[in-house]
PDB file of C-alpha atoms in Angstrom:
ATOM      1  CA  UNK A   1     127.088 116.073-107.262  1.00 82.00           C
ATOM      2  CA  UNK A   2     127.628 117.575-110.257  1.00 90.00           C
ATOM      3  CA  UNK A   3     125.589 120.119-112.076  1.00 95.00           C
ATOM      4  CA  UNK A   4     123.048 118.738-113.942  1.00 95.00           C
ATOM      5  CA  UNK A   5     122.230 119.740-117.781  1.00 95.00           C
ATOM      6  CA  UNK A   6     119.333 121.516-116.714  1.00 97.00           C
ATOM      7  CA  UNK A   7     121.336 123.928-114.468  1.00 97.00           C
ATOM      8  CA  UNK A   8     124.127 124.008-116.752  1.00 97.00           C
ATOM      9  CA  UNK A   9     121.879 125.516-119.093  1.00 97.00           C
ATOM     10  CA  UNK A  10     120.122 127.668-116.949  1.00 97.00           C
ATOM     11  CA  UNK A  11     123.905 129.196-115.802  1.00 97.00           C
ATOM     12  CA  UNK A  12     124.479 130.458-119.452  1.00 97.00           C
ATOM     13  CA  UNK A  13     121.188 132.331-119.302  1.00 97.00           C
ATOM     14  CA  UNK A  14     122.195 133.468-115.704  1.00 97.00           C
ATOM     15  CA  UNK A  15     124.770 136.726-115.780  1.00 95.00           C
ATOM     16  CA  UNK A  16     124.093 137.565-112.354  1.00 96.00           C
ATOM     17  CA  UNK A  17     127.185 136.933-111.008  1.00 97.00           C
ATOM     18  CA  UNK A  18     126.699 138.380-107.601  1.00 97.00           C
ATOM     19  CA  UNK A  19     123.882 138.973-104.887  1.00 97.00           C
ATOM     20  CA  UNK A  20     124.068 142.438-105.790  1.00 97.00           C
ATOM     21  CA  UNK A  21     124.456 144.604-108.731  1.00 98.00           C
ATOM     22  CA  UNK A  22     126.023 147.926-107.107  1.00 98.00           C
ATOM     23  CA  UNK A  23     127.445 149.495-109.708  1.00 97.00           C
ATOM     24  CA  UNK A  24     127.369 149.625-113.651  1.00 95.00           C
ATOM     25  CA  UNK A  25     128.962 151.726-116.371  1.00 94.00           C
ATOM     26  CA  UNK A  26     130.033 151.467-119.805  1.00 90.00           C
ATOM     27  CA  UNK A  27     133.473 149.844-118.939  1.00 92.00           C
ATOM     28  CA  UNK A  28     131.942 147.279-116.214  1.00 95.00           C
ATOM     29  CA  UNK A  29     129.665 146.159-113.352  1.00 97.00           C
ATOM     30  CA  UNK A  30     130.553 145.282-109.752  1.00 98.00           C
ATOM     31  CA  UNK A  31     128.785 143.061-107.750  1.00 98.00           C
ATOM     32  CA  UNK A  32     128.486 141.989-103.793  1.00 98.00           C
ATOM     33  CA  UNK A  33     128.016 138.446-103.290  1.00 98.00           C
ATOM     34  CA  UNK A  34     127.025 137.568 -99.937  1.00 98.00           C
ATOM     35  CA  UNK A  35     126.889 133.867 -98.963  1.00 98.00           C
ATOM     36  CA  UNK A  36     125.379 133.020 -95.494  1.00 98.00           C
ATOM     37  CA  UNK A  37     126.320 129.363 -94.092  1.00 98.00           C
ATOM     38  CA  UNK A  38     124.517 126.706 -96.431  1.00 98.00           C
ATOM     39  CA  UNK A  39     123.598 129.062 -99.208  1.00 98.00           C
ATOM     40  CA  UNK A  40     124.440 129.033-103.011  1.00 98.00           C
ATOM     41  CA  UNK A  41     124.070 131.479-105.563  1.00 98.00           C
ATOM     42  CA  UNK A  42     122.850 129.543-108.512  1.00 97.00           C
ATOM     43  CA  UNK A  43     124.630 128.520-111.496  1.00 98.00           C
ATOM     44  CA  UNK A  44     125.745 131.709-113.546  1.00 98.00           C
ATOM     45  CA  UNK A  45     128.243 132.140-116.484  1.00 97.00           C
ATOM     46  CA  UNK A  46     131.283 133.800-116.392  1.00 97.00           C
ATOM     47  CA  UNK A  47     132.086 135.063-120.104  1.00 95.00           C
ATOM     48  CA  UNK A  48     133.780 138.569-119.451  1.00 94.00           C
ATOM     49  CA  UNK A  49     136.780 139.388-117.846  1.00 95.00           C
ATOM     50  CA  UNK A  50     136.796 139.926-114.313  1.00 97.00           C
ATOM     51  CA  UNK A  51     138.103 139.556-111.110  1.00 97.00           C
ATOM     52  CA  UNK A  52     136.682 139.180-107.653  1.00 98.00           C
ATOM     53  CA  UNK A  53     138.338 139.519-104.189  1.00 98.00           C
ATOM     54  CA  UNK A  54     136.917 137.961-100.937  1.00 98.00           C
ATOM     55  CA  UNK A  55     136.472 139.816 -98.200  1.00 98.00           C
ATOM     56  CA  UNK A  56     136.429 136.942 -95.639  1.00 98.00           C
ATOM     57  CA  UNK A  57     138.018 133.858 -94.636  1.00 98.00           C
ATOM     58  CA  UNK A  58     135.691 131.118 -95.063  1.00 98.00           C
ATOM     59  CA  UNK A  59     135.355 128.082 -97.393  1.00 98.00           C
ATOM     60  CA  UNK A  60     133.138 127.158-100.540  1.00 98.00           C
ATOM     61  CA  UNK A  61     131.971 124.564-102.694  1.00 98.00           C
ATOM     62  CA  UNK A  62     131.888 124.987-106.754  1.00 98.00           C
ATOM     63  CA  UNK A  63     130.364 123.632-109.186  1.00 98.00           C
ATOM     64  CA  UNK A  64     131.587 124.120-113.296  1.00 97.00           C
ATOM     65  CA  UNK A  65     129.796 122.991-116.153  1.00 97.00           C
ATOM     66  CA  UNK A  66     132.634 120.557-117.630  1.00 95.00           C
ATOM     67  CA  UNK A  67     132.127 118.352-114.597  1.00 95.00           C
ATOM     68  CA  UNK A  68     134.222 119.317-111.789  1.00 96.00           C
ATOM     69  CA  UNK A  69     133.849 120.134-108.454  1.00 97.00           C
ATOM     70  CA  UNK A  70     136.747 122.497-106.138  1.00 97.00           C
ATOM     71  CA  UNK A  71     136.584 122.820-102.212  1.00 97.00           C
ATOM     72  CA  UNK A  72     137.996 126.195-102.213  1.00 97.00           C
ATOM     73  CA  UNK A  73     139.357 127.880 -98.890  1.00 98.00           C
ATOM     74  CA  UNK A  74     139.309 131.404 -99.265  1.00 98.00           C
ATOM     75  CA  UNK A  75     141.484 134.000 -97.009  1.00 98.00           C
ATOM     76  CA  UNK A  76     140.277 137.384 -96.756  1.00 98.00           C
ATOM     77  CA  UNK A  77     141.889 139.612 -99.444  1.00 98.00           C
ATOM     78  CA  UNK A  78     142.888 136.767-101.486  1.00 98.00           C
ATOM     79  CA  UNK A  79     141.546 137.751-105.648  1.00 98.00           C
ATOM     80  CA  UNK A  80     141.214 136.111-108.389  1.00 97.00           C
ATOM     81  CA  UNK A  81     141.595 137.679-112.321  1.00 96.00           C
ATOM     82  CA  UNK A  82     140.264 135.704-115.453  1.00 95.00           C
ATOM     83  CA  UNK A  83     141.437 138.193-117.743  1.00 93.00           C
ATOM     84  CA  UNK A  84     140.896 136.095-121.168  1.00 90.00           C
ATOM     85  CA  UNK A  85     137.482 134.469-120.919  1.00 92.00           C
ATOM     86  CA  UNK A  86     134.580 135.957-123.556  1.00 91.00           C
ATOM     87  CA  UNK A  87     131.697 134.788-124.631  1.00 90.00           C
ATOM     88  CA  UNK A  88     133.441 131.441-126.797  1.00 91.00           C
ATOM     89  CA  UNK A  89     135.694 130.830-123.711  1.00 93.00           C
ATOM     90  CA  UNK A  90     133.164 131.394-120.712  1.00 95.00           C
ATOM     91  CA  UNK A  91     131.701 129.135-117.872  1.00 97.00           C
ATOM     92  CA  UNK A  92     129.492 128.151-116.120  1.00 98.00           C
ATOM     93  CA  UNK A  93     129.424 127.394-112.159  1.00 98.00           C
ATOM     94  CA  UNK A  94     127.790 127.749-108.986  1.00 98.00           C
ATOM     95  CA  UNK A  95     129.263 128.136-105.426  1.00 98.00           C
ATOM     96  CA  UNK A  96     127.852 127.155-101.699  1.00 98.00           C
ATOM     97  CA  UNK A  97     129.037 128.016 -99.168  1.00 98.00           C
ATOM     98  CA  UNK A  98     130.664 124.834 -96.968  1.00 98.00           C
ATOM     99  CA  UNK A  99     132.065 126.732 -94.100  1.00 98.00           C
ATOM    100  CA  UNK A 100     130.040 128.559 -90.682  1.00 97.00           C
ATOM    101  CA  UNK A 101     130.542 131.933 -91.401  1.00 97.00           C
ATOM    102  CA  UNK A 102     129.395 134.041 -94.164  1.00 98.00           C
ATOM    103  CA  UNK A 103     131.768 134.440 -97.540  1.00 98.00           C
ATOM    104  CA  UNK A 104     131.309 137.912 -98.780  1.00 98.00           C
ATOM    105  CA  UNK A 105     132.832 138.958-102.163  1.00 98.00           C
ATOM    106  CA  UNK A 106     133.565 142.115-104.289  1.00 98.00           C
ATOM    107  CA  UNK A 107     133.560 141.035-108.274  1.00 98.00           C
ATOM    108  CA  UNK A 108     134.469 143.126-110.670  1.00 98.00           C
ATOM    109  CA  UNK A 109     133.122 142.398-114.424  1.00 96.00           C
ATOM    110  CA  UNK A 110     134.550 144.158-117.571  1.00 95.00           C
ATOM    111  CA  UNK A 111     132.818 145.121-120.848  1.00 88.00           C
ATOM    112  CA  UNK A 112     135.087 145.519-122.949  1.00 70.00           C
ATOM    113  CA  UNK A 113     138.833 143.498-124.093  1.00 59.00           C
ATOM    114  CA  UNK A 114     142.361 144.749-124.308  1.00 54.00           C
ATOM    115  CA  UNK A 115     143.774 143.238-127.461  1.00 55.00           C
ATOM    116  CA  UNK A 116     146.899 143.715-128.571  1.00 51.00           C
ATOM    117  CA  UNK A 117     146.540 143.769-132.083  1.00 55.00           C
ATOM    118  CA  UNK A 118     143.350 145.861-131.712  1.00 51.00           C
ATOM    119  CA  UNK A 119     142.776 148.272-128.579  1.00 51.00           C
ATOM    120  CA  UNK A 120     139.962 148.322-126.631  1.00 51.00           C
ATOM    121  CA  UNK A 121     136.984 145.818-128.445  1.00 52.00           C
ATOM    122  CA  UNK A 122     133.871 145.962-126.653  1.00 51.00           C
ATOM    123  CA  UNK A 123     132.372 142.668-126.092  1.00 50.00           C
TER     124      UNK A 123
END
């Protein structure tokens, strides 16, 4: 199933992008996401750049605003960078966890852009 409108618009007033904020500074946040059997963290928007690396193998369900929906199977250290998105390119998804053991995460979400033409642009 698809996410509905409702959550879709709900996700782009949702930046928690973890379980857990555990760190924030000027430059970026880090989050824990924790996912036991079964559970989902809801549908949250992606519209920084970031990356996240799982901790554990396991496998997920997702979500995404513009209709589709990825089985994912995650190995433990595999990561992930979305180093273009901003608040014009972002997204919005959720992700449940399909397998029998808990997915546990490690995000990292930046504040500010490298541009070429410009530096460092805080966004």
């Amino acid at each position: 199933m698809t996410l509905s409108p409702e959550e879709t618009l709900a996700g782009w007033q949702n930046g928690n992008i973890g379980t857990e904020r555990v760190l924030t500074t000027d430059d970026m946040t880090v989050w824990h996401l924790r996912l036991d059997p079964g559970a989902t963290i809801k549908p949250h928007r992606h519209d920084h750049p970031y990356f996240w690396t799982v901790l554990t193998d396991g496998t997920g369900l997702s979500r995404f605003d513009d209709g589709r929906e990825i089985a994912i199977t995650y190995k433990a250290g595999d990561t992930q960078h979305f180093p273009d998105l901003t608040p014009e390119t972002g997204f919005v998804h959720d992700l449940t966890n399909s397998g029998d053991t808990p997915l546990v995460f490690v995000t990292v979400e930046f504040n500010s852009i490298v541009d070429p033409n410009l530096g460092l642009k805080t966004i």
